[in-house]
Every structure is written in C-alpha cells, then in structure tokens.
Coordinates of C-alpha atoms and ligand atoms in Angstrom, one line a residue:
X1 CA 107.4 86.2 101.6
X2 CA 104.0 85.7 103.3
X3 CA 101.2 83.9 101.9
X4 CA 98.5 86.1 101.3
X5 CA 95.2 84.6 102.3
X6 CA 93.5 83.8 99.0
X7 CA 91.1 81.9 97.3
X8 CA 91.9 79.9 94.4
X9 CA 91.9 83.0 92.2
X10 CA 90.8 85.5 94.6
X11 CA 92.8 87.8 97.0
X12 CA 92.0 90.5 99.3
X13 CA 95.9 91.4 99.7
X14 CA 95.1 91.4 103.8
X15 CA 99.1 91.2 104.1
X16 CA 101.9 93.0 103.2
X17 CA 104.6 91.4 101.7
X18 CA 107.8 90.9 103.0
X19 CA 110.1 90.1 100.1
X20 CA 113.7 91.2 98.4
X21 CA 113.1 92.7 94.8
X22 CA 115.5 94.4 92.9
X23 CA 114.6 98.2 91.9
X24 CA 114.5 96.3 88.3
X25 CA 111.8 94.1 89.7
X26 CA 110.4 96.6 91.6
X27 CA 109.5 98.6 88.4
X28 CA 108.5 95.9 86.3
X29 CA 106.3 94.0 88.3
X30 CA 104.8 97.4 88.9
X31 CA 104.4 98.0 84.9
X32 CA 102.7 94.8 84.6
X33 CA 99.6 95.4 86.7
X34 CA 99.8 99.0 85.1
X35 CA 99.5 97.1 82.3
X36 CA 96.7 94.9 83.0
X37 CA 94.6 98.1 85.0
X38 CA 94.6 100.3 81.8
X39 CA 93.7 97.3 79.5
X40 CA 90.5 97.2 81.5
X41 CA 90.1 101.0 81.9
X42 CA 90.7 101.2 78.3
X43 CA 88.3 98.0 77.1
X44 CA 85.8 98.5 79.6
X45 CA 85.6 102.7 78.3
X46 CA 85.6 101.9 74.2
X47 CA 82.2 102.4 72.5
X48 CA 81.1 99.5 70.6
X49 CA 83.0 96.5 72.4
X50 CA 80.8 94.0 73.3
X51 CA 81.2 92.1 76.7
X52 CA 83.0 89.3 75.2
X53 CA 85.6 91.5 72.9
X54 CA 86.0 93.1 76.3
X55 CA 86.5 90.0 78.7
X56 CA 88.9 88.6 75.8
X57 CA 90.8 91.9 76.0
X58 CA 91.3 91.8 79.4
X59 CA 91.9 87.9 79.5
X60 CA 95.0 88.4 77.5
X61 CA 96.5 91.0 79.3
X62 CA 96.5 89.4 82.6
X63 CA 97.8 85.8 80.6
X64 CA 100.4 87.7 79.2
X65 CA 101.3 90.4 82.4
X66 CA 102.1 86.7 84.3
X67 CA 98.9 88.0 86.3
X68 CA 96.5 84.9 85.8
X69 CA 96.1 83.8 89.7
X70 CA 95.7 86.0 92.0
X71 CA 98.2 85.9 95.9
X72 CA 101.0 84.7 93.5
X73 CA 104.6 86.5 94.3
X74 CA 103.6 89.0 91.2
X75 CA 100.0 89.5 91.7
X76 CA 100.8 90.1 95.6
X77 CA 103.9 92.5 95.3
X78 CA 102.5 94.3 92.4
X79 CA 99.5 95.4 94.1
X80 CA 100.9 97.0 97.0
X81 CA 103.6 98.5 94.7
X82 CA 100.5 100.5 92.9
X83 CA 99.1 100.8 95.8
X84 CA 101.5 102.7 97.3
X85 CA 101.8 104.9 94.3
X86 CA 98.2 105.6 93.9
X87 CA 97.7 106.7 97.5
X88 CA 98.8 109.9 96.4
X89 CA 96.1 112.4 96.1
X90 CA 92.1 111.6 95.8
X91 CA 92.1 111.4 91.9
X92 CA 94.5 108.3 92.1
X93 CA 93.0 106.5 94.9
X94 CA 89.8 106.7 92.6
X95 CA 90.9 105.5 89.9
X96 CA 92.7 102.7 91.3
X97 CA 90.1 101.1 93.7
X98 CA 87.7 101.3 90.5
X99 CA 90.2 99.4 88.4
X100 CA 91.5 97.1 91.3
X101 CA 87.9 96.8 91.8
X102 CA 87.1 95.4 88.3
X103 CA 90.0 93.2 88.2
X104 CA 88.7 91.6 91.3
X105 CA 85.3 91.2 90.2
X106 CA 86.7 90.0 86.8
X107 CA 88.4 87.2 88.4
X108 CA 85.7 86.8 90.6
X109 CA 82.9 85.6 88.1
X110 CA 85.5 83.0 87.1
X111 CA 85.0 81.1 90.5
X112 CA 82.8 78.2 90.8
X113 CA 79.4 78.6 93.2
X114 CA 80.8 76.4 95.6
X115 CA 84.2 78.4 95.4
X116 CA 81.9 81.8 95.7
X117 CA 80.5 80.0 99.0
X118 CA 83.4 79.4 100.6
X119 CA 85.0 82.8 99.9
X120 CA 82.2 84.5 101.3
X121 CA 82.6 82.6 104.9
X122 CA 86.3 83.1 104.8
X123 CA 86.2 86.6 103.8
X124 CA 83.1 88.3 105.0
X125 CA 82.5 86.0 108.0
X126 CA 78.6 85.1 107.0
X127 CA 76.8 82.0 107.1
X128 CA 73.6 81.1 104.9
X129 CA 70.6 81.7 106.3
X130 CA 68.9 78.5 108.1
X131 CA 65.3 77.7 107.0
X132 CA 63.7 79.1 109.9
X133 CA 64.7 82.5 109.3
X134 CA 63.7 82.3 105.1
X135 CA 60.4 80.6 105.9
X136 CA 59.0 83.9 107.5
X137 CA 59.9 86.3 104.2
X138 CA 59.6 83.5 101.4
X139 CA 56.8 84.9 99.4
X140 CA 59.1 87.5 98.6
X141 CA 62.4 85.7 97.9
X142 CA 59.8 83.5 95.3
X143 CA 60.2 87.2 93.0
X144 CA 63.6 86.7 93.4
X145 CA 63.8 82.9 92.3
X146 CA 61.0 80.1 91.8
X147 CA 62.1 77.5 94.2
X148 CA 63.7 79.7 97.0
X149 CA 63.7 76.8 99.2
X150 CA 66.9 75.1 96.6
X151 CA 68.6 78.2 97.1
X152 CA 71.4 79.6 99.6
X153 CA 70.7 83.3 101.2
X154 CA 72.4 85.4 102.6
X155 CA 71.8 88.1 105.0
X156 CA 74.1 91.2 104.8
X157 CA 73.5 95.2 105.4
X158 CA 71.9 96.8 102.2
X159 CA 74.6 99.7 101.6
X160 CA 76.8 96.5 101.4
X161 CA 74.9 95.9 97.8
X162 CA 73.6 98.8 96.8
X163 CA 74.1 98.1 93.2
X164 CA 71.5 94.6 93.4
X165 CA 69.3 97.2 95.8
X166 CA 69.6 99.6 92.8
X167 CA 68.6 96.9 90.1
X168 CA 65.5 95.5 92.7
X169 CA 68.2 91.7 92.6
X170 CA 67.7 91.6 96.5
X171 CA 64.8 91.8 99.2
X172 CA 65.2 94.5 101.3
X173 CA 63.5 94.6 105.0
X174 CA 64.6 96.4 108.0
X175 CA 68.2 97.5 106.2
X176 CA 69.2 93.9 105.5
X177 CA 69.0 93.0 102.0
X178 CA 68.5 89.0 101.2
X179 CA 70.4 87.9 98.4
X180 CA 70.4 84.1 96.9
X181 CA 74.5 82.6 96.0
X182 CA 74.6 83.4 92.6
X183 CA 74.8 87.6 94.1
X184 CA 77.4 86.8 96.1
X185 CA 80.1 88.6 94.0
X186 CA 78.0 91.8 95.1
X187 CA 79.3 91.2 98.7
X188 CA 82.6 89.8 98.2
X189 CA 83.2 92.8 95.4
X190 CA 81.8 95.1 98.0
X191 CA 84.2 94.0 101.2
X192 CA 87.0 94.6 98.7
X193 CA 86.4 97.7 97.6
X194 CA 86.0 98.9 101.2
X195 CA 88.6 97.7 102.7
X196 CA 91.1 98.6 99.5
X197 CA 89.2 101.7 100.1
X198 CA 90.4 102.3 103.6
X199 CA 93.7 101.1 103.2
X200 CA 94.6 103.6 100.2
X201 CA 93.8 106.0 103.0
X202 CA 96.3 104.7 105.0
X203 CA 99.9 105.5 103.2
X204 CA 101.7 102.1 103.6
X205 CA 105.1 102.6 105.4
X206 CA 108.4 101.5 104.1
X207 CA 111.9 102.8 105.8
X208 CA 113.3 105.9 104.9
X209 CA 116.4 104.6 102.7
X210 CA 114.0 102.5 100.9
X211 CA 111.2 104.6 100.5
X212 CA 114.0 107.7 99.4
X213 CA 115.5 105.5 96.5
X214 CA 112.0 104.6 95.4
X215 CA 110.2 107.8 95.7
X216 CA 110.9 108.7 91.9
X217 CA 109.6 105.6 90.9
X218 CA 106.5 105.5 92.8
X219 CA 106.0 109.0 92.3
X220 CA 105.5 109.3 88.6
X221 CA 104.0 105.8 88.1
X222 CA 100.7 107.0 87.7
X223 CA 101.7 109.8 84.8
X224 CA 103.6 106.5 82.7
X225 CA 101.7 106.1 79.4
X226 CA 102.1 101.9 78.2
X227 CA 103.1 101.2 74.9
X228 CA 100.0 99.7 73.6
X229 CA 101.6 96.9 71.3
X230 CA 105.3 95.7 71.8
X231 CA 105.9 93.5 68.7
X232 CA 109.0 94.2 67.7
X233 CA 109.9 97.7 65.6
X234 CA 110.9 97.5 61.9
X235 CA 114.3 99.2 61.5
X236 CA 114.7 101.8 58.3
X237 CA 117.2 99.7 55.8
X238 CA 118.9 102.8 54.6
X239 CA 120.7 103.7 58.7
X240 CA 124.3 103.8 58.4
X241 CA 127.1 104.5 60.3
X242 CA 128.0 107.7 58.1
X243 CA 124.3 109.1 57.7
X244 CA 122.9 108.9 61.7
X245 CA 123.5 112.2 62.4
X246 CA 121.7 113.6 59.4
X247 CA 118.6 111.8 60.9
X248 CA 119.0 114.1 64.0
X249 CA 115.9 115.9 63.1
X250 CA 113.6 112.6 63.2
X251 CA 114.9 111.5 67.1
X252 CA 112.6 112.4 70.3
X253 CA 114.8 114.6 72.2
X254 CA 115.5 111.6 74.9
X255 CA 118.0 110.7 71.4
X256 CA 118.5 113.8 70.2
X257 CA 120.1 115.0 73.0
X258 CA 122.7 112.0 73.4
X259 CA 123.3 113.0 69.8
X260 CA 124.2 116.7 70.4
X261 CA 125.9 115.8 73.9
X262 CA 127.9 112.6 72.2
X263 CA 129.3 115.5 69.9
X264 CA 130.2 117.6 72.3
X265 CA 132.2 115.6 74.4
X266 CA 133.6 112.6 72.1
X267 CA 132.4 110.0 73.9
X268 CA 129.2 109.1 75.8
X269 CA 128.8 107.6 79.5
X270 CA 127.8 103.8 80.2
X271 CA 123.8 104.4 80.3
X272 CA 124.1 107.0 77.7
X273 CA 125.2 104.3 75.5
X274 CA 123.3 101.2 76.2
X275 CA 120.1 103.7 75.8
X276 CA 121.3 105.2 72.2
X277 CA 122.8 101.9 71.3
X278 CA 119.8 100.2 71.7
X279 CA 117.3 102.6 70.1
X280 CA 119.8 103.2 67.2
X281 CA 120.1 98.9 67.0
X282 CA 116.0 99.4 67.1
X283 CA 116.1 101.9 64.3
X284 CA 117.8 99.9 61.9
X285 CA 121.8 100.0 62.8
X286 CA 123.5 96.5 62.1
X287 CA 126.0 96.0 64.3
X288 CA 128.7 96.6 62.3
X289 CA 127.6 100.4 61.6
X290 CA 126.9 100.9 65.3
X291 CA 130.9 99.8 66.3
X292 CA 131.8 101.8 63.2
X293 CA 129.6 104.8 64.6
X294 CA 130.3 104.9 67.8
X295 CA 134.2 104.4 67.1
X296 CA 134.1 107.5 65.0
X297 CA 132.6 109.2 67.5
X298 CA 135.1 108.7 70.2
X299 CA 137.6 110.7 69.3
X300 CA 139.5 110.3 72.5
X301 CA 140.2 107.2 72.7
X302 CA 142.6 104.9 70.8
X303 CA 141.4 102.2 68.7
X304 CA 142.9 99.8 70.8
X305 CA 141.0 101.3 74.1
X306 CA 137.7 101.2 71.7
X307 CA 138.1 97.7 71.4
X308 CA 139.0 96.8 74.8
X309 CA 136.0 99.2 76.5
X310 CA 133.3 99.3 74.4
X311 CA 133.1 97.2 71.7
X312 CA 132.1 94.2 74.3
X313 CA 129.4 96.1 75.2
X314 CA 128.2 96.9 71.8
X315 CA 128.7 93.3 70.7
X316 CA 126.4 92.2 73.5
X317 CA 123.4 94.4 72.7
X318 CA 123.4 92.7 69.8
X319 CA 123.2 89.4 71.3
X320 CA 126.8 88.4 70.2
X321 CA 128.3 88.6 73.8
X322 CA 127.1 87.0 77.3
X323 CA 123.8 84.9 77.6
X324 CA 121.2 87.7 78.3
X325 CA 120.1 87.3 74.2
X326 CA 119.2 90.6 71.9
X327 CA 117.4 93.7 73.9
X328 CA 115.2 96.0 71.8
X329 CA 115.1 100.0 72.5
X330 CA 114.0 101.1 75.6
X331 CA 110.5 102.7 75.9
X332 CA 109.4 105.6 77.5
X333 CA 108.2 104.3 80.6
X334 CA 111.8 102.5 81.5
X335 CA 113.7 106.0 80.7
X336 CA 111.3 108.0 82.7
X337 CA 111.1 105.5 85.7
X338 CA 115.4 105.2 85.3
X339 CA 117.9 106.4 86.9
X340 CA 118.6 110.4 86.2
X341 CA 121.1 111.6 84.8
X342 CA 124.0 113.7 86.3
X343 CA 126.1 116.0 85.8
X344 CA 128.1 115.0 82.5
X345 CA 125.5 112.0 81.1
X346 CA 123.1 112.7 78.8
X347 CA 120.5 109.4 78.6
X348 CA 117.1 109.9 80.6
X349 CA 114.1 111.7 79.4
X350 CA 114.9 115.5 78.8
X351 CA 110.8 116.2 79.6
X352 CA 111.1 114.1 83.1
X353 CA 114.6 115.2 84.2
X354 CA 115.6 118.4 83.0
X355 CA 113.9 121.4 85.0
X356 CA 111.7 123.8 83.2
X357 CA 114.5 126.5 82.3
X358 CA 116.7 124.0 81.2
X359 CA 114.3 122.5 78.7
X360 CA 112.9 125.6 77.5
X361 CA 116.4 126.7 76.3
X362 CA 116.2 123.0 74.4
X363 CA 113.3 123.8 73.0
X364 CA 114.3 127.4 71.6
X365 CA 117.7 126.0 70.5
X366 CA 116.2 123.4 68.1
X367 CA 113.1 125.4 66.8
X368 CA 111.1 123.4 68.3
X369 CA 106.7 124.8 67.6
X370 CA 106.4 128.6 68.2
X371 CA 106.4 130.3 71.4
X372 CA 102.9 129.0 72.3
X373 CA 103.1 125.4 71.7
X374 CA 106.6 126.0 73.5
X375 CA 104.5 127.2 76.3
X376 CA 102.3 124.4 76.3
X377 CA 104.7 121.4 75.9
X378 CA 106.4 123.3 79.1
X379 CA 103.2 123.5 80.8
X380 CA 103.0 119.9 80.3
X381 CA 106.2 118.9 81.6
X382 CA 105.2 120.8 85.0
X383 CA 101.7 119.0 85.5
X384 CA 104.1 115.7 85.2
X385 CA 102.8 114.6 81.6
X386 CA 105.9 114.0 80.0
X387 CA 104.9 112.0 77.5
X388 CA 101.9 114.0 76.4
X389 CA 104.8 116.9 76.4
X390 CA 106.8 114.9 73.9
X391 CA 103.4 114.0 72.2
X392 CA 103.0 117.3 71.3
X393 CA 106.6 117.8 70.5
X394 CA 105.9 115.5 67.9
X395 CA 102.6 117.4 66.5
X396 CA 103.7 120.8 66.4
X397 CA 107.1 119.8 64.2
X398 CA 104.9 117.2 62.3
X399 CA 101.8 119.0 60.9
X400 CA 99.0 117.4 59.8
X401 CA 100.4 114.0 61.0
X402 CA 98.0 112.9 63.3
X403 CA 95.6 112.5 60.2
X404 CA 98.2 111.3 57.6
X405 CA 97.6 107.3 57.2
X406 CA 100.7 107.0 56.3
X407 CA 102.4 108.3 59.4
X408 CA 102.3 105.5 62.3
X409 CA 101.3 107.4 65.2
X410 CA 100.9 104.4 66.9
X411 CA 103.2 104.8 70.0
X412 CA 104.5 108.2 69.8
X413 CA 104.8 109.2 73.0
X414 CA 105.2 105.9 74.1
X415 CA 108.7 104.7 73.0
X416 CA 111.4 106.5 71.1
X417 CA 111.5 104.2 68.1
X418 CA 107.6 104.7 67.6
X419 CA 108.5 108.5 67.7
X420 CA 111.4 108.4 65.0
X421 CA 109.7 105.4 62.3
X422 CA 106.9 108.0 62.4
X423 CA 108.8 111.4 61.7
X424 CA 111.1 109.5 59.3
X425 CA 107.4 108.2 57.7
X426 CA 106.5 111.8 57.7
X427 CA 109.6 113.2 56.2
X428 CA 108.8 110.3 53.2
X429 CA 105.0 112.1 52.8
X430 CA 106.6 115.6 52.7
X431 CA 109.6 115.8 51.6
X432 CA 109.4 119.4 52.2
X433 CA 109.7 118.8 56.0
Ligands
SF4_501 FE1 112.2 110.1 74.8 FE2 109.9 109.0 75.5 FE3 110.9 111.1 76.8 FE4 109.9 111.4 74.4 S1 108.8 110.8 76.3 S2 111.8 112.3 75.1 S3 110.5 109.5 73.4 S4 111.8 109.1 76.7

C-alpha cells in the first residue's frame, strides 16, 4: 500500500490507500476505529470524568483497537473506511470530523516540541518567525510569555486558531494571530480539521463492483452500536440438549427465529448454524448437547450423514477441530454488517434484513409489546436503529427491567448473549414472566 505521509504518531491521511483487504478485514478494521471514536465521544461526554480518567479511557481503547501509531496499515485503511461511511449526510460528516478531530489532537499532545516543530513545516508549510519581524510587536508577545525572545512564533491567519483567539493565547494584529510553539497543536489541529473537512465533502470513489458489495456495509456502519465490554459471557449451567427450545422465549429474535425456522424445515443452512451454534455454545451448550441438539433436530438426515456433514463443523466451534481455537457468539454489529439472508436461511438480524411487513407479522405472531410499542420498535427499524429496535424489544416483554439490579442490561442491544443472560436473569426475579 502507500505510505501515508506521517509524523511519528501523526497523520493527515493525504493518500488513499491502495491495498487488498478481505470484506472480513474490511469490517473489522472499520469496527475498531468505531471503537476507538465512540470511546472518546463517550469519555469526553460523561459528567464527572476528570481529564486523566478520560485520557486513560481513551489510551486503552486505541492500545487495545491495534490503533496506537498513527499511518500504520490499520490506522490508514480504517480511516478512509469511516470516512467513506460517514460522508453520508451532514449529521455524520459532523460527528466524524469532531471525533477524527479529537483523536488527532489526542495523539497530537503526545509529540515532543521539537516533533510539534517539524510537523508544522511539513504539514502547514510555515517557518518561525525571524527576529526582525518579533522585535517590532514584542511588548505584546511579553503578555504572552516572559522571555519572548527564547521562544519560537509563528505567524498564521487568525480564523486558523480561533479557539487561542477566543481564550486571548495569541496576539492578534492585522488578521494574523502570533502564537509561541507550545500553541502549535492549535494550527496543526486546525489544517486537519479543514482539510478532513473538505474531503468528507468529496465522496471518495471506489469501482462499481466494489463499491456494490460494500454498500451494505458502509451504509449502516454509522447506526452499529459497540458492545461496551467483550470479556467473555458466563453460560447458564442448566442448557441442555433436551430443554433449548423451552428457553425460546429468552432469545432476541436474530435466535429466535433460527429456532422457529430450524423447526420448520429440519435442518438449518451453513451460516444459520455457525450463528446459532455459536450463541447457543455462548449460552451455556457443552459440546456434547449441541451435537446431541442439533442431531435431533435434523430429521432428514441419517446419522451417518450427521456425522459426515456437520458434526466437523460443530466440533470446530468448539475448538476441537482445525487451528482457528474457540469462537464466542457473534455480536450484533457482525450479524447486522453480514451477509443477508436468502430465500430459505434464517441467520442475520430479523430488525436489519427483514422488510417492515415481514417483521411486523414477527412481531404480532410472538406477542411481542402491544400495538403501540409494535409501532414504535417498527418505526425504529425504518430510521435504521436496529438495535435500539431490539432494545426495546427487550423492554416492552421485560417490564420493569431496566431498573431491576438483578437483570444485566449491560449489552442488550448489543450482542445476542447479553440479551438472553438478561431475560433468563429476569425470568429468575419474576417467575411470573
Ligand atoms: Fe439479534 Fe442483535 Fe439483531 Fe437483536 S439487534 S435481533 S440481538 S442481531
């Protein structure tokens, strides 16, 4: 791919990158700076964090993301991904460039003055100011600093820093504010945002094929809620083979509906199965009750065929077959951003692929709220919240959850485990339910 020009932690993504991914990497490296853009919305927006809770926050998302130096492969690639996806409409393109914004300054205050320095020349073309040109204004640069003669200045239109103007950190004369180097994140923080700015404006152009297979990716990135901790999810000791179906009533209806549609036909397509298989292992299934299950289900095959097709595959979720190690269940963001479903499957996310009809009649078919929270969760769906629509799924069949300490809300909404160790919690508080 092409170097992007970059300081040692800075960059100002000034080239596109020209470099294979797989749709897998393509969604994940885009997840990550998701990731590491609504840690800082999220910490910088919280009420009583101080500035070091906040910087530690953001620290460890962007150690942990893989997004610690900037104009690496990820950093570089991930960018424009979200870049592309939040040049959308106006509300996006806001709220990226803010958070793109921070994350640059953030990693800016890490550089070193002489760092800062040399950044500003290769960036925003200035030079310090000689000595002849402070001598004349000196008196006021002394407000500034004591000894302005030890200092560097720069030289740069005011609207360039409006926010030292604003604060009275510059000297303003003749619409050229003079700044000493330790303001110089206030330019190089305000070139970025300008040109990110204009470039948002500028929908970046990929070929049709590629752009047609991305599309629903890119599209509904911006509507993907994160799960907000990913250690792994206790299982519930008591799931069985024999006794999965009777916890129906606890699954989002992502699992629900592979349920319903596994009982219907008597078997259950490739992704269909690696998505329940997964979130059933998550909930608690040892591996021997998930053969057991499954086998039972498939009523049209032979024991021999189960064996030869499927039980490999069930094995290696487990981490008993191939190299890949265990997989936990999916969240929602990986469902939502997967591939659909066609005619005959049943996996994906009923609230981001099934059209409004078609999950209306879901809805009315498992008593799901009354007519009016019905009408809500569908309105929802069609403003592209999905998972505030299954959010509220959740609170109209689980009353009074939301304040119930003993329900972990934690994640509903965010990943079909969260969703059922939450109504199975609930069922435990009120039995009734
Ligand atoms: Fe399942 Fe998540 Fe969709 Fe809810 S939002 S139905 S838990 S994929």
């Amino acid at each position: 791919m092409a170097a992007t020009t970059a300081s040692p932690s800075i960059s100002f993504y000034t080239q596109t990158p020209n470099f294979e991914l797989t749709i897998d990497q393509f969604e994940e490296f885009a997840l990550k700076r998701l990731h590491v853009l609504r840690t800082i919305e999220k910490s910088t927006m919280m009420k009583g964090n101080n500035n070091d809770g906040v910087s530690k926050k953001i620290e460890d998302a962007i150690r942990k993301q893989g997004l610690a130096q900037a104009g690496e492969v990820l950093d570089t690639v991930s960018h424009f991904i979200l870049r592309l996806s939040f040049s959308q409409n106006e509300d996006l393109r806001r709220w990226f460039l803010k958070y793109e914004t921070s994350l640059f300054l953030y990693r800016l205050k890490k550089l070193k003055t002489s760092e800062l320095i040399s950044a500003v020349a290769d960036h925003c073309n200035l030079e310090p100011l000689a000595p002849e040109r402070i001598q004349p204004i000196k008196h006021h640069l002394e407000k500034l600093t004591p000894n302005p003669e030890r200092n560097t200045f720069y030289a740069v239109p005011f609207t360039q820093v409006l926010d030292l103007v604003s604060r009275r950190q510059c000297f303003v004369k003749a619409g050229i504010a003079y700044i000493d180097e330790t303001k110089l994140f206030a330019i190089l923080s305000s070139q970025f945002r300008a040109r990110l700015s204009r470039s948002l404006a500028l929908r970046a152009s990929l070929d049709h094929d590629e752009m047609n297979r991305l599309k629903p990716l890119i599209e509904n990135l911006d509507k993907v809620l994160l799960v907000t901790d990913d250690a792994p999810m206790e299982g519930l000791s008591e799931l069985r083979a024999d006794n999965v179906a009777s916890h129906k009533a606890h699954m989002p209806l992502c699992m629900r509906q592979l349920q319903v549609g596994m009982e219907k036909d008597k078997k259950l397509k490739h992704w269909g199965r690696l998505q329940y298989g997964l979130f059933l292992k998550t909930a608690g299934l040892s591996l021997e009750d998930s053969l057991a299950f499954f086998q039972k289900h498939f009523t049209t095959v032979t024991g021999e065929q189960f064996r030869k097709e499927y039980s490999y595959n069930i094995r290696h979720m487990y981490g008993k077959e191939g190299k890949r190690g265990t997989y936990g269940g999916y969240n929602c963001s990986k469902i939502i951003l997967g591939n659909a479903p066609s005619s005959g499957h049943h996996h994906g996310c009923p609230y981001k692929h099934y059209d409004v009809d078609s999950l209306r009649q879901t809805l009315e078919q498992f008593k799901i709220g009354d007519a009016a929270s019905r009408h809500e969760i569908l309105q929802l769906k069609t403003s592209g919240q999905f998972q505030l629509a299954c959010l509220k799924h959740f609170e109209v069949s689980h009353p009074g959850a939301v304040s119930n300490d003993r329900v972990p809300m934690e994640n509903v909404g965010n990943h079909p485990n969260a969703w059922f160790k939450a109504s199975t919690a609930y069922g435990k508080t009120t039995p009734s339910s």
